[in-house]
Amino acid sequence: MARRFLGIVLCVTLLAVVGWLGRAGQGPPKSTWTEIAPGVLRSTGPVAGHALIAGDKALLIDAPADSGDLAKHGVRRIDGVLLTHYHRGVCAGLADLPKEVKVRAPQGADEWLSPDKVRKYWQESLPLRNSRTAYLVPAVGVDGIDYSLAEGKSIAWEGWKLDVLDTPGHARVHVAIVAQRGEPSPVRGRVKRI
């Protein structure tokens, strides 16, 4: 009995030492946003989002992370969010945004993002019946989203030109945002200012 107790104490002590050594040398947590190009930040983690920066303003492309950390990069205001699709990971940071931030999503994404339709989805899906994709749908919907992102739309924001391309595959409704610096020239569709 004494050997067993000694073995347990030794294991717990060893785990504590390993944990302590693993944390040694770690400073304060780093920013959850990293600059990847001048005026472009990328969120860390398995789901990436991007922030286009213009002075003290940002436009987010997807919102997988807490946006409060953008202040470390001089951002004081988020002008809007462009969601590329409706999966839970790219929407995780929406709840932390101020209510006045405009959120836009692809046409058709309301089926997985609007509160009433999300509630209906979960009511009809529970129990999950072997669903391997249910984790992709947010637990609750988000009010006030504009579902107008569609192939051929161009958006101008603070010297950036953003073109919307339809790219379904990863999600049934999915777009890519092609962002270029410089004055917008409407190549496809109408340019809409945010």
mmCIF file of C-alpha atoms in Angstrom:
data_model
loop_
_atom_site.group_PDB
_atom_site.id
_atom_site.type_symbol
_atom_site.label_atom_id
_atom_site.label_comp_id
_atom_site.label_asym_id
_atom_site.label_seq_id
_atom_site.Cartn_x
_atom_site.Cartn_y
_atom_site.Cartn_z
ATOM 1 C CA MET A 1 0.000 0.000 0.000
ATOM 2 C CA ALA A 2 2.855 2.367 0.849
ATOM 3 C CA ARG A 3 4.510 1.650 -2.512
ATOM 4 C CA ARG A 4 1.314 2.464 -4.383
ATOM 5 C CA PHE A 5 0.933 5.751 -2.478
ATOM 6 C CA LEU A 6 4.593 6.613 -3.101
ATOM 7 C CA GLY A 7 4.124 5.854 -6.812
ATOM 8 C CA ILE A 8 1.092 8.160 -7.025
ATOM 9 C CA VAL A 9 2.925 10.975 -5.241
ATOM 10 C CA LEU A 10 5.939 10.538 -7.535
ATOM 11 C CA CYS A 11 3.725 10.656 -10.672
ATOM 12 C CA VAL A 12 1.868 13.775 -9.504
ATOM 13 C CA THR A 13 5.161 15.466 -8.621
ATOM 14 C CA LEU A 14 6.637 14.558 -12.003
ATOM 15 C CA LEU A 15 3.581 15.957 -13.816
ATOM 16 C CA ALA A 16 3.782 19.192 -11.798
ATOM 17 C CA VAL A 17 7.491 19.611 -12.631
ATOM 18 C CA VAL A 18 6.905 18.932 -16.339
ATOM 19 C CA GLY A 19 4.034 21.454 -16.373
ATOM 20 C CA TRP A 20 6.138 24.058 -14.607
ATOM 21 C CA LEU A 21 9.068 23.537 -16.995
ATOM 22 C CA GLY A 22 6.732 23.707 -19.974
ATOM 23 C CA ARG A 23 5.601 27.159 -18.924
ATOM 24 C CA ALA A 24 9.094 28.406 -18.120
ATOM 25 C CA GLY A 25 10.298 31.098 -20.475
ATOM 26 C CA GLN A 26 6.848 31.918 -21.721
ATOM 27 C CA GLY A 27 6.176 35.587 -21.545
ATOM 28 C CA PRO A 28 2.832 37.303 -21.590
ATOM 29 C CA PRO A 29 0.436 36.010 -24.228
ATOM 30 C CA LYS A 30 1.171 37.332 -27.690
ATOM 31 C CA SER A 31 -1.348 39.035 -29.924
ATOM 32 C CA THR A 32 -3.927 36.842 -31.582
ATOM 33 C CA TRP A 33 -3.351 38.862 -34.780
ATOM 34 C CA THR A 34 -0.125 38.836 -36.818
ATOM 35 C CA GLU A 35 0.827 41.215 -39.621
ATOM 36 C CA ILE A 36 1.344 39.188 -42.806
ATOM 37 C CA ALA A 37 1.651 42.107 -45.237
ATOM 38 C CA PRO A 38 1.527 45.879 -44.867
ATOM 39 C CA GLY A 39 -2.010 46.693 -43.761
ATOM 40 C CA VAL A 40 -3.093 43.033 -43.522
ATOM 41 C CA LEU A 41 -3.374 41.048 -40.291
ATOM 42 C CA ARG A 42 -4.149 37.334 -39.887
ATOM 43 C CA SER A 43 -5.665 35.779 -36.785
ATOM 44 C CA THR A 44 -3.852 32.876 -35.215
ATOM 45 C CA GLY A 45 -5.431 29.510 -34.603
ATOM 46 C CA PRO A 46 -6.794 26.691 -36.697
ATOM 47 C CA VAL A 47 -9.410 28.974 -38.320
ATOM 48 C CA ALA A 48 -7.924 32.112 -39.845
ATOM 49 C CA GLY A 49 -9.526 35.483 -40.303
ATOM 50 C CA HIS A 50 -8.006 38.577 -41.842
ATOM 51 C CA ALA A 51 -8.166 42.268 -41.010
ATOM 52 C CA LEU A 52 -7.512 44.969 -43.574
ATOM 53 C CA ILE A 53 -6.154 48.038 -41.809
ATOM 54 C CA ALA A 54 -6.533 51.695 -42.803
ATOM 55 C CA GLY A 55 -5.246 54.060 -40.142
ATOM 56 C CA ASP A 56 -7.099 53.196 -36.959
ATOM 57 C CA LYS A 57 -9.911 51.324 -38.755
ATOM 58 C CA ALA A 58 -10.251 47.678 -39.747
ATOM 59 C CA LEU A 59 -12.431 45.639 -42.064
ATOM 60 C CA LEU A 60 -12.561 41.982 -41.038
ATOM 61 C CA ILE A 61 -12.770 39.111 -43.468
ATOM 62 C CA ASP A 62 -14.295 36.426 -41.242
ATOM 63 C CA ALA A 63 -14.357 36.786 -37.455
ATOM 64 C CA PRO A 64 -12.901 33.662 -35.830
ATOM 65 C CA ALA A 65 -11.103 35.468 -33.000
ATOM 66 C CA ASP A 66 -11.670 38.133 -30.401
ATOM 67 C CA SER A 67 -11.249 41.448 -32.176
ATOM 68 C CA GLY A 68 -10.268 43.310 -28.988
ATOM 69 C CA ASP A 69 -6.681 42.305 -29.576
ATOM 70 C CA LEU A 70 -6.610 44.423 -32.755
ATOM 71 C CA ALA A 71 -6.019 47.440 -30.514
ATOM 72 C CA LYS A 72 -2.409 46.250 -30.147
ATOM 73 C CA HIS A 73 -2.091 47.075 -33.859
ATOM 74 C CA GLY A 74 -3.612 50.555 -33.498
ATOM 75 C CA VAL A 75 -7.164 49.614 -34.469
ATOM 76 C CA ARG A 76 -9.784 51.677 -32.677
ATOM 77 C CA ARG A 77 -12.812 50.932 -34.845
ATOM 78 C CA ILE A 78 -14.056 47.971 -36.877
ATOM 79 C CA ASP A 79 -16.046 49.214 -39.853
ATOM 80 C CA GLY A 80 -17.486 45.862 -40.865
ATOM 81 C CA VAL A 81 -17.141 42.115 -41.306
ATOM 82 C CA LEU A 82 -17.318 40.162 -44.552
ATOM 83 C CA LEU A 83 -18.063 36.503 -43.845
ATOM 84 C CA THR A 84 -16.853 34.077 -46.483
ATOM 85 C CA HIS A 85 -19.213 31.351 -45.272
ATOM 86 C CA TYR A 86 -21.364 30.284 -42.333
ATOM 87 C CA HIS A 87 -19.285 27.748 -40.399
ATOM 88 C CA ARG A 88 -19.092 28.143 -36.638
ATOM 89 C CA GLY A 89 -15.338 28.808 -36.646
ATOM 90 C CA VAL A 90 -15.476 31.907 -38.855
ATOM 91 C CA CYS A 91 -18.369 33.363 -36.850
ATOM 92 C CA ALA A 92 -16.966 32.811 -33.344
ATOM 93 C CA GLY A 93 -15.857 36.428 -32.842
ATOM 94 C CA LEU A 94 -19.123 38.038 -33.975
ATOM 95 C CA ALA A 95 -20.593 38.013 -30.473
ATOM 96 C CA ASP A 96 -17.721 40.178 -29.180
ATOM 97 C CA LEU A 97 -18.196 42.928 -31.776
ATOM 98 C CA PRO A 98 -20.021 46.176 -31.008
ATOM 99 C CA LYS A 99 -23.645 46.059 -32.206
ATOM 100 C CA GLU A 100 -23.098 48.854 -34.754
ATOM 101 C CA VAL A 101 -20.558 46.807 -36.763
ATOM 102 C CA LYS A 102 -22.106 45.802 -40.094
ATOM 103 C CA VAL A 103 -21.815 42.118 -40.950
ATOM 104 C CA ARG A 104 -22.250 40.870 -44.502
ATOM 105 C CA ALA A 105 -22.429 37.250 -45.622
ATOM 106 C CA PRO A 106 -22.924 35.387 -48.906
ATOM 107 C CA GLN A 107 -26.366 35.140 -50.450
ATOM 108 C CA GLY A 108 -28.017 31.984 -49.158
ATOM 109 C CA ALA A 109 -26.031 31.825 -45.899
ATOM 110 C CA ASP A 110 -29.100 32.926 -43.937
ATOM 111 C CA GLU A 111 -30.158 29.261 -43.859
ATOM 112 C CA TRP A 112 -27.305 28.651 -41.379
ATOM 113 C CA LEU A 113 -26.917 32.089 -39.756
ATOM 114 C CA SER A 114 -30.299 33.756 -39.174
ATOM 115 C CA PRO A 115 -31.662 33.106 -35.661
ATOM 116 C CA ASP A 116 -34.997 31.596 -36.751
ATOM 117 C CA LYS A 117 -33.450 29.252 -39.299
ATOM 118 C CA VAL A 118 -30.639 28.175 -36.954
ATOM 119 C CA ARG A 119 -33.180 27.443 -34.223
ATOM 120 C CA LYS A 120 -35.216 25.370 -36.716
ATOM 121 C CA TYR A 121 -32.078 23.541 -37.863
ATOM 122 C CA TRP A 122 -31.214 22.492 -34.321
ATOM 123 C CA GLN A 123 -34.792 21.520 -33.460
ATOM 124 C CA GLU A 124 -34.905 19.242 -36.495
ATOM 125 C CA SER A 125 -31.360 17.914 -36.063
ATOM 126 C CA LEU A 126 -31.427 16.811 -32.431
ATOM 127 C CA PRO A 127 -30.587 14.078 -31.724
ATOM 128 C CA LEU A 128 -27.861 14.379 -34.333
ATOM 129 C CA ARG A 129 -28.471 10.981 -35.938
ATOM 130 C CA ASN A 130 -24.841 10.345 -36.937
ATOM 131 C CA SER A 131 -24.333 13.822 -38.410
ATOM 132 C CA ARG A 132 -20.675 14.572 -39.005
ATOM 133 C CA THR A 133 -21.276 18.163 -40.086
ATOM 134 C CA ALA A 134 -23.608 19.558 -37.407
ATOM 135 C CA TYR A 135 -20.672 21.109 -35.556
ATOM 136 C CA LEU A 136 -20.312 23.517 -38.472
ATOM 137 C CA VAL A 137 -23.611 25.271 -37.727
ATOM 138 C CA PRO A 138 -23.493 28.001 -35.041
ATOM 139 C CA ALA A 139 -25.352 27.207 -31.833
ATOM 140 C CA VAL A 140 -27.443 30.365 -32.190
ATOM 141 C CA GLY A 141 -28.008 32.675 -35.120
ATOM 142 C CA VAL A 142 -26.883 36.262 -35.535
ATOM 143 C CA ASP A 143 -29.320 39.139 -36.036
ATOM 144 C CA GLY A 144 -28.786 41.930 -38.535
ATOM 145 C CA ILE A 145 -26.593 40.218 -41.123
ATOM 146 C CA ASP A 146 -26.795 41.540 -44.688
ATOM 147 C CA TYR A 147 -26.795 38.546 -47.083
ATOM 148 C CA SER A 148 -25.709 40.405 -50.195
ATOM 149 C CA LEU A 149 -22.219 39.085 -50.992
ATOM 150 C CA ALA A 150 -22.391 37.498 -54.427
ATOM 151 C CA GLU A 151 -20.246 36.724 -57.453
ATOM 152 C CA GLY A 152 -19.263 39.886 -59.285
ATOM 153 C CA LYS A 153 -19.855 42.358 -56.459
ATOM 154 C CA SER A 154 -17.112 44.858 -55.767
ATOM 155 C CA ILE A 155 -16.726 46.738 -52.530
ATOM 156 C CA ALA A 156 -14.597 49.828 -51.932
ATOM 157 C CA TRP A 157 -13.244 50.461 -48.446
ATOM 158 C CA GLU A 158 -10.605 53.002 -47.425
ATOM 159 C CA GLY A 159 -8.458 52.595 -50.553
ATOM 160 C CA TRP A 160 -9.048 48.845 -50.818
ATOM 161 C CA LYS A 161 -10.984 47.211 -53.648
ATOM 162 C CA LEU A 162 -12.598 43.917 -52.709
ATOM 163 C CA ASP A 163 -14.057 41.594 -55.336
ATOM 164 C CA VAL A 164 -16.397 38.762 -54.385
ATOM 165 C CA LEU A 165 -15.960 35.386 -56.091
ATOM 166 C CA ASP A 166 -18.361 32.476 -55.671
ATOM 167 C CA THR A 167 -16.349 29.474 -54.398
ATOM 168 C CA PRO A 168 -18.698 26.790 -53.030
ATOM 169 C CA GLY A 169 -17.132 23.551 -51.901
ATOM 170 C CA HIS A 170 -15.841 23.973 -48.367
ATOM 171 C CA ALA A 171 -19.393 25.062 -47.529
ATOM 172 C CA ARG A 172 -22.513 24.976 -49.685
ATOM 173 C CA VAL A 173 -22.508 28.756 -49.716
ATOM 174 C CA HIS A 174 -18.963 30.129 -49.805
ATOM 175 C CA VAL A 175 -17.246 33.143 -51.349
ATOM 176 C CA ALA A 176 -13.667 34.304 -51.631
ATOM 177 C CA ILE A 177 -12.719 37.935 -51.193
ATOM 178 C CA VAL A 178 -9.958 39.251 -53.447
ATOM 179 C CA ALA A 179 -8.537 42.371 -51.805
ATOM 180 C CA GLN A 180 -6.356 44.866 -53.672
ATOM 181 C CA ARG A 181 -5.019 48.199 -52.555
ATOM 182 C CA GLY A 182 -5.629 51.180 -54.733
ATOM 183 C CA GLU A 183 -8.549 53.095 -56.113
ATOM 184 C CA PRO A 184 -11.398 50.827 -57.072
ATOM 185 C CA SER A 185 -12.198 50.398 -60.724
ATOM 186 C CA PRO A 186 -15.428 48.477 -61.212
ATOM 187 C CA VAL A 187 -14.290 45.563 -63.343
ATOM 188 C CA ARG A 188 -17.276 43.413 -62.444
ATOM 189 C CA GLY A 189 -20.546 44.690 -61.106
ATOM 190 C CA ARG A 190 -21.182 47.788 -59.127
ATOM 191 C CA VAL A 191 -18.786 49.163 -56.504
ATOM 192 C CA LYS A 192 -20.498 49.584 -53.141
ATOM 193 C CA ARG A 193 -18.900 51.614 -50.389
ATOM 194 C CA ILE A 194 -19.107 50.318 -46.837
#
